[in-house]
Short mmCIF file of C-alpha atoms in Angstrom, two decimals:
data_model
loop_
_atom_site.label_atom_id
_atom_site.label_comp_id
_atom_site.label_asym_id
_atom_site.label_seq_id
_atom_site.Cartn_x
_atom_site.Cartn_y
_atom_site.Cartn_z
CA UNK A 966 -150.92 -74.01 99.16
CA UNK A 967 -151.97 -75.93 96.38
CA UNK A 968 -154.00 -79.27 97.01
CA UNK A 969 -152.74 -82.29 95.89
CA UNK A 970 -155.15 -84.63 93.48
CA UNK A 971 -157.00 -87.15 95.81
CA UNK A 972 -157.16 -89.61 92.99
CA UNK A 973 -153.17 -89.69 93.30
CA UNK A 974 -153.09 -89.28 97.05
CA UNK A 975 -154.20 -92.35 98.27
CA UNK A 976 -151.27 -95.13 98.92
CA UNK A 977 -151.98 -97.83 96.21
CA UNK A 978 -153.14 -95.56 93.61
CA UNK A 979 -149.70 -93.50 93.78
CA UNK A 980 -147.81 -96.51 94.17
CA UNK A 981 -149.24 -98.10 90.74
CA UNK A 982 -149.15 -94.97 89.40
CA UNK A 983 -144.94 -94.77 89.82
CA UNK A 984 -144.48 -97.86 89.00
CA UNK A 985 -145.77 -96.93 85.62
CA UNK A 986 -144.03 -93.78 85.27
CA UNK A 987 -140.30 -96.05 85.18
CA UNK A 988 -141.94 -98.95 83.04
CA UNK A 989 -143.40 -99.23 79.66
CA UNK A 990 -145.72 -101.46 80.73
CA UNK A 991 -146.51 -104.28 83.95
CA UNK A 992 -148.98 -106.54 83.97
CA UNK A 993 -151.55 -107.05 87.11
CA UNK A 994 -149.20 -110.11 88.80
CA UNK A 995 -146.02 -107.38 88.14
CA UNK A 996 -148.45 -104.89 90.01
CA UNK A 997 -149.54 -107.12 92.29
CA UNK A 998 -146.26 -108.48 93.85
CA UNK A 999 -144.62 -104.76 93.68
CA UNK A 1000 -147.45 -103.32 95.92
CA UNK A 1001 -148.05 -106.27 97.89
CA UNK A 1002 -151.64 -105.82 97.73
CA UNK A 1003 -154.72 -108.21 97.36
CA UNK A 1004 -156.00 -108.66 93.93
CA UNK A 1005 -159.54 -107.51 94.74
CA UNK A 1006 -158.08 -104.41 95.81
CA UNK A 1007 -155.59 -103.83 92.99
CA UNK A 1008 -158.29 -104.55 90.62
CA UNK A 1009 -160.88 -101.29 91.98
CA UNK A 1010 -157.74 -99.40 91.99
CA UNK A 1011 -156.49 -100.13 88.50
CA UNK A 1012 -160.27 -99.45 87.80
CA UNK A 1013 -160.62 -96.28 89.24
CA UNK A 1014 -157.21 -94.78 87.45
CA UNK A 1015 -158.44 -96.32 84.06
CA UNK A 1016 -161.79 -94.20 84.37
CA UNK A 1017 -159.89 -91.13 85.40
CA UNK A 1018 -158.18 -91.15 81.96
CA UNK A 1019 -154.40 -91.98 83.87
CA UNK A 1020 -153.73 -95.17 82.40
CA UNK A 1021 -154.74 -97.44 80.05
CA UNK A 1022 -155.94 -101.33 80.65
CA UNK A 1023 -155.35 -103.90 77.75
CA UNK A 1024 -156.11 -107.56 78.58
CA UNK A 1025 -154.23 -110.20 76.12
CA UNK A 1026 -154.17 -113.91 75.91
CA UNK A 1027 -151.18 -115.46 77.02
CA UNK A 1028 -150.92 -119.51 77.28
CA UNK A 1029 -154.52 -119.32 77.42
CA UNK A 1030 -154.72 -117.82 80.16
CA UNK A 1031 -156.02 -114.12 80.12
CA UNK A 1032 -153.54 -111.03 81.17
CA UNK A 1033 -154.29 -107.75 82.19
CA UNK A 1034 -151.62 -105.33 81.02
CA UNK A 1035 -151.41 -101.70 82.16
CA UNK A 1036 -149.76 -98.66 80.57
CA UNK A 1037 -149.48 -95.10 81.92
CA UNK A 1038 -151.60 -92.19 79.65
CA UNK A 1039 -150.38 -88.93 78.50
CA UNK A 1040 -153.18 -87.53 80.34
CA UNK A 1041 -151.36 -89.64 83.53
CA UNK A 1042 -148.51 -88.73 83.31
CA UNK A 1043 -148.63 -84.98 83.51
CA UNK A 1044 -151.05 -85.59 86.50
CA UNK A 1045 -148.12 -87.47 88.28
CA UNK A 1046 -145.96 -84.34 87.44
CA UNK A 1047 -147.98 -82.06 88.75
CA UNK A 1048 -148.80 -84.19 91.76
CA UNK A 1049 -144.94 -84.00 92.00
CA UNK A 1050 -144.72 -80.42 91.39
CA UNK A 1051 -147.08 -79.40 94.38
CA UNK A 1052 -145.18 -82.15 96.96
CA UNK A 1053 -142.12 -80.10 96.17
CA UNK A 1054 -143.90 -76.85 97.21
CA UNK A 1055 -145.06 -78.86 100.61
CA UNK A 1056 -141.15 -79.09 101.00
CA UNK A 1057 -139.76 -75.97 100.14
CA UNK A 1058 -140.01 -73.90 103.12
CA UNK A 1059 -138.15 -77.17 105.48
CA UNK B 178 -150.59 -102.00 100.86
CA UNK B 179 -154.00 -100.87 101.51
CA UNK B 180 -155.99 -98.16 100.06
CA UNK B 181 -155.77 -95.71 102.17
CA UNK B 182 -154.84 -91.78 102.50
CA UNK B 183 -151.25 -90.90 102.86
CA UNK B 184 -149.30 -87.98 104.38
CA UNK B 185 -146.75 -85.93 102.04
CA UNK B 186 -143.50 -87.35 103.24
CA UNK B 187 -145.18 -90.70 102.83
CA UNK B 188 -146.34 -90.20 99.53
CA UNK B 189 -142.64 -88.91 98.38
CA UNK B 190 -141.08 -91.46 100.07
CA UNK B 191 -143.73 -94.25 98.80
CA UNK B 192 -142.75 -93.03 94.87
CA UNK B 193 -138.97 -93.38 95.18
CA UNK B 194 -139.02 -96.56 96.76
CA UNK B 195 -141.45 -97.75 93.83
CA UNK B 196 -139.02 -96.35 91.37
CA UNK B 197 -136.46 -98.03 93.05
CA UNK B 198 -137.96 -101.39 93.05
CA UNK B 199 -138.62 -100.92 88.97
CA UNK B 200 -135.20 -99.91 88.86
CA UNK B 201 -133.27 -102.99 89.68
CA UNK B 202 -131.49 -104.21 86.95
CA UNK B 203 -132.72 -108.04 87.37
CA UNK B 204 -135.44 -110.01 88.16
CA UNK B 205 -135.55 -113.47 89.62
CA UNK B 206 -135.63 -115.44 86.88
CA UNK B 207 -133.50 -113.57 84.57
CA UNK B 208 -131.01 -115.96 83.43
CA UNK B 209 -133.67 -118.65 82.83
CA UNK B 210 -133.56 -117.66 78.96
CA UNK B 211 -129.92 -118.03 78.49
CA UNK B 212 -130.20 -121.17 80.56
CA UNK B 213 -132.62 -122.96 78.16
CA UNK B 214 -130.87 -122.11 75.02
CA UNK B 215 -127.55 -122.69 76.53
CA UNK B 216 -128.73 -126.20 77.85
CA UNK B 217 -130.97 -127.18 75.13
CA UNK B 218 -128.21 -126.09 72.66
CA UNK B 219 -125.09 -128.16 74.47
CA UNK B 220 -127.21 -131.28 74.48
CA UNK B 221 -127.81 -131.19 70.91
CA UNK B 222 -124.33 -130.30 70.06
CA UNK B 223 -123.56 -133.47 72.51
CA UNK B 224 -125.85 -135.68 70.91
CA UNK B 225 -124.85 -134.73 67.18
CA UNK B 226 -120.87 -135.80 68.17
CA UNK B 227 -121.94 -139.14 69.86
CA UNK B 228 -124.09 -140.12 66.89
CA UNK B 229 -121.31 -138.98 64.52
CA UNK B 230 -118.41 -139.90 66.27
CA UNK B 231 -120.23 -143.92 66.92
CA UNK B 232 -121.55 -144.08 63.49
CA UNK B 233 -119.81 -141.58 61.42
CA UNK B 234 -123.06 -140.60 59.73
CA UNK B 235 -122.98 -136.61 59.07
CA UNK B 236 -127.06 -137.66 58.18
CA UNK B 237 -126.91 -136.84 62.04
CA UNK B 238 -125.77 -132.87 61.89
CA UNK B 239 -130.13 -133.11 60.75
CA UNK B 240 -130.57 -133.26 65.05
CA UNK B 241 -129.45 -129.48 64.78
CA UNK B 242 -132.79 -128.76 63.56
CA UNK B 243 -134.23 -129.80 67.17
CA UNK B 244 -132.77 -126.75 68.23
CA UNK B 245 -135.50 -123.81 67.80
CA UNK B 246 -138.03 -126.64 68.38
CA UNK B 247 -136.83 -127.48 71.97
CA UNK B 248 -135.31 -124.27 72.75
CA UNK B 249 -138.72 -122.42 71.72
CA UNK B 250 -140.62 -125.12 73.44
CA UNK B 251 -139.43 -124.99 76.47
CA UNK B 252 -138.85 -120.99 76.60
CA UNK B 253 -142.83 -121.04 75.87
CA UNK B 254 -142.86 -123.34 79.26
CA UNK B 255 -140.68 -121.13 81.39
CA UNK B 256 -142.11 -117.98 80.32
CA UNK B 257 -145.57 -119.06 80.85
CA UNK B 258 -144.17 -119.96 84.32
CA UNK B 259 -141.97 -117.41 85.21
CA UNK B 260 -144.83 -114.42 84.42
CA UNK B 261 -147.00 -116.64 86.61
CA UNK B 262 -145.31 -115.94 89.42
CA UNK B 263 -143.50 -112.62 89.18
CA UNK B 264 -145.33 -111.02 86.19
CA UNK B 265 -144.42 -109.58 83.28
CA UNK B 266 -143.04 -105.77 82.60
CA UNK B 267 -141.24 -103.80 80.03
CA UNK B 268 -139.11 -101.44 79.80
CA UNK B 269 -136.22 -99.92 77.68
CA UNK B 270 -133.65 -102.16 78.69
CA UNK B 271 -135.93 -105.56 78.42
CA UNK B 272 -136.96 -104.22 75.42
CA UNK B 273 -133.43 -103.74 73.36
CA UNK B 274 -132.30 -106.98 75.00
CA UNK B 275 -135.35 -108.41 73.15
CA UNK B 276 -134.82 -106.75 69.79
CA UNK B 277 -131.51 -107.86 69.93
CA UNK B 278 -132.21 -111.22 70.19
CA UNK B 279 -135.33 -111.02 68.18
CA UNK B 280 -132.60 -109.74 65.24
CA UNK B 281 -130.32 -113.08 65.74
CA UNK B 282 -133.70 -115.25 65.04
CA UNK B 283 -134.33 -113.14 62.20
CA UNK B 284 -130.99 -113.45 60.59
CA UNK B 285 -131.17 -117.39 61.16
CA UNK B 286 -134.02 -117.79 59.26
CA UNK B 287 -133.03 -115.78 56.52
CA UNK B 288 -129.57 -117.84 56.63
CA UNK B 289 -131.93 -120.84 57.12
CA UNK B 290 -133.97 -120.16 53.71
CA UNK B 291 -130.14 -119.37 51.69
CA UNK B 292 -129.33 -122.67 52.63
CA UNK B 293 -132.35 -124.67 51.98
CA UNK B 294 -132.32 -122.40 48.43
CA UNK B 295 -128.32 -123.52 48.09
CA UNK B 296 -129.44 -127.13 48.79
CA UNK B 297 -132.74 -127.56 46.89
CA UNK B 298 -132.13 -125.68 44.02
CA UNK B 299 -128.44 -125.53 43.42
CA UNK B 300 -127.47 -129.01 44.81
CA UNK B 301 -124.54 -127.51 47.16
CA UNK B 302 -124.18 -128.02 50.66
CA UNK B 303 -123.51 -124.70 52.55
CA UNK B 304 -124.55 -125.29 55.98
CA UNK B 305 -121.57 -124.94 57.81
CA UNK B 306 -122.48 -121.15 57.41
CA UNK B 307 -125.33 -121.97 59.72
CA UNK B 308 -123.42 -124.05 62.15
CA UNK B 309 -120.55 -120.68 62.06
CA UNK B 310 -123.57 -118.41 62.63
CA UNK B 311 -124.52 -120.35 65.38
CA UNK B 312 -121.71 -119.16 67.43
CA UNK B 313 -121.02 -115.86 66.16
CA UNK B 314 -124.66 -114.41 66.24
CA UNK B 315 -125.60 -115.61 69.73
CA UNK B 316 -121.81 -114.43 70.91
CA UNK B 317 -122.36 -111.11 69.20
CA UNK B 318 -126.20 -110.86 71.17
CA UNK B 319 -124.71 -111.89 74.51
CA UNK B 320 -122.12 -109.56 74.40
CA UNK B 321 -124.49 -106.52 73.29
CA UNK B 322 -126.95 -108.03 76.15
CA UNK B 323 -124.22 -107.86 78.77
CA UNK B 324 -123.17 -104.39 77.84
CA UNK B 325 -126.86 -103.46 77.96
CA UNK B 326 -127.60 -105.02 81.32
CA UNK B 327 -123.70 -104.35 82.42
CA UNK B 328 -123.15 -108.08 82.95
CA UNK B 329 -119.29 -108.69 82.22
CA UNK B 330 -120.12 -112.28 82.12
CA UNK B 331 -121.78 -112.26 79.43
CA UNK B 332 -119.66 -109.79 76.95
CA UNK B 333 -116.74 -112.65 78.25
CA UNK B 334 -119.44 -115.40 77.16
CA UNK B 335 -120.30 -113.91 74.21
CA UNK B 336 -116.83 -112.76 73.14
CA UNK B 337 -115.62 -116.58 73.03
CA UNK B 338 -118.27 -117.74 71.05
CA UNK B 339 -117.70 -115.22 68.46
CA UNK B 340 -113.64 -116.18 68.99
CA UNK B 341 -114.64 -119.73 67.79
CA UNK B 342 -116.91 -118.87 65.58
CA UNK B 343 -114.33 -117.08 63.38
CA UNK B 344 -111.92 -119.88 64.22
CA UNK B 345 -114.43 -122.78 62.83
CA UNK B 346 -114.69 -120.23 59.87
CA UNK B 347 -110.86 -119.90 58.81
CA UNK B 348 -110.89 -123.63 59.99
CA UNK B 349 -113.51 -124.10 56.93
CA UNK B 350 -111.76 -121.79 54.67
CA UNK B 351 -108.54 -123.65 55.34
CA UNK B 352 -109.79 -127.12 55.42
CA UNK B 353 -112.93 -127.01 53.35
CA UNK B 354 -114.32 -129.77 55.75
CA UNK B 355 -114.90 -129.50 59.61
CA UNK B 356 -114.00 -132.12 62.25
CA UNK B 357 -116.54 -133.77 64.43
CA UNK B 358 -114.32 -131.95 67.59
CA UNK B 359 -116.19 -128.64 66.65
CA UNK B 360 -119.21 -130.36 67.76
CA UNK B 361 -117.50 -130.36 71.53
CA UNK B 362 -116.60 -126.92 70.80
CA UNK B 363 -120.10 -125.62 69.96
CA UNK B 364 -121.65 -127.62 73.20
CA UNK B 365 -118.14 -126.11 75.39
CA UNK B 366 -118.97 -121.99 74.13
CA UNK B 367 -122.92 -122.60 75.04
CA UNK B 368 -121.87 -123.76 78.32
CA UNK B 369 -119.10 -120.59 78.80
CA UNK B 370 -121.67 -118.12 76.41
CA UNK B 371 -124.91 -118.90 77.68
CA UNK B 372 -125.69 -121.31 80.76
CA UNK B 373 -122.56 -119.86 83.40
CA UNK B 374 -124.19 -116.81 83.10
CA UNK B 375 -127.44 -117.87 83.31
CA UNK B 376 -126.93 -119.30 86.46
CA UNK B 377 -124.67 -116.50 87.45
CA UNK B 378 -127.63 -114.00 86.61
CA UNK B 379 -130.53 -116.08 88.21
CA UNK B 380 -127.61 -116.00 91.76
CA UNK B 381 -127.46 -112.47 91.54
CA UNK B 382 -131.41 -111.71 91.25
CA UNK B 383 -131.90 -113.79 93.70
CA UNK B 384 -128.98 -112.21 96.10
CA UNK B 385 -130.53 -108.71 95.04
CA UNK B 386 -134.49 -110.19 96.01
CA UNK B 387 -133.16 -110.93 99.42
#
């Protein structure tokens, strides 16, 4: 059996992660109120899927005050499907 | 949530109810929009029919130009607000609702520049068009918003200000001149078009939060 990517397989990371797969794009309070996580938390997470390539960070100014906007990859999403694809296989003989 | 390593059913469980969540058709906050344009635009329509109607000065339709400086005003205020506290996101549906809408600004300012053009230039005044687009474009956006979002209030909102919209447009054909009552009737379809289901919207989100 196939091993599923620990990047993806850690709670908060998979949770951002599909979130972003239904939206075009959420901003860190979106992110943060969905996952009910702490913002110091959210923020290494959202760091660590940025480096990997899985989705992309933009920061914006909006009524002066700075915004951090995130947006799935290419490169993310076909890691989410093939995080998908090897769950399924994890089901298939139930 | 916490960082933290998850077991398989948790981590298919964890993405559908994530998808879920991004899923629900409203926020909290949703009708806030509607409710400032609907509000902002019934107390201008009010104010325009007491000054006429007291001092039968049409110099006084001018307050109608208040309305994209208040309305934009204070949707800068309760954006800024609202994305404080719940964030922002996008999506297909928030996006079509926005091009929709962002279409009905563009077609007022392009009416906006015909009539400055028709009043500078040409000496003719032809801005009842913009006070008859000012019930049949936002009608015609609410109802394409409501069948976007599936809100039936809003296609019955939007349907009666594009009723009276053509109405005060055969009125005008008919009658060349328009009453000071179809100041009433502007502030009456922004309360039926545009704040009922605001607050009807902002009831539901917060029904659906719970």
């Amino acid at each position: 059996m196939q091993e599923l990517n620990p990047l993806l397989h850690s709670q908060l990371r998979l949770a951002i992660m599909s979130i972003l797969l239904s939206v075009d794009e959420a901003d860190f309070v979106y992110l943060k109120e969905k996952t009910e996580s702490t913002a110091g938390n959210l923020s290494v997470q959202i760091d660590k899927l940025h480096t990997a390539g899985y989705i992309s960070v933009t920061k914006d100014l909006t009524a002066m005050k700075p915004r951090t906007i995130c947006r799935m990859t290419e490169k993310g999403r076909g890691a989410m499907e093939e995080y998908v694809n090897i769950l399924k296989t994890y089901f298939n003989g139930l | 949530m916490e960082e933290r390593t998850i077991n398989e059913k948790e981590s298919l469980e964890l993405i559908s109810q994530m998808i879920k969540q991004t899923k629900e058709k409203l926020n909290v906050g949703s009708g806030n929009l509607f409710l400032v344009w609907g509000y902002v635009c019934i107390f201008v329509g009010l104010a325009v029919y007491g000054s006429v109607y007291y001092t039968h000065d049409f110099r006084f339709y001018l307050i109608y130009f208040l309305i994209p400086l208040l309305g934009f005003g204070t949707q800068w205020l309760v954006l800024t607000r609202t994305q404080k506290h719940i964030g922002y996101v996008s999506n297909y549906t928030s996006k079509m609702v926005d091009n929709v809408w962002s279409v009905t600004g563009y077609v007022f300012l392009m009416a906006l520049a015909i009539c400055l053009y028709f009043s500078i230039v040409l000496h003719a005044s032809v801005w009842i068009v913009f006070f008859i687009l000012g019930l049949l474009l936002p009608g015609i956006s609410c109802m394409v918003s409501g069948y976007v979002i599936k809100e039936k209030c809003l296609v019955w909102g939007g349907m009666l200000g594009v009723g009276f919209g053509v109405s005060m447009m055969s009125s005008s054909i008919f009658y060349q001149a328009l009453n000071n009552i179809w100041n009433l009737i502007f502030s009456l379809c922004y309360l039926v078009m545009m704040v009922f289901p605001g607050h009807y919207l902002n009831h539901k989100a917060k029904v659906e939060a719970k």
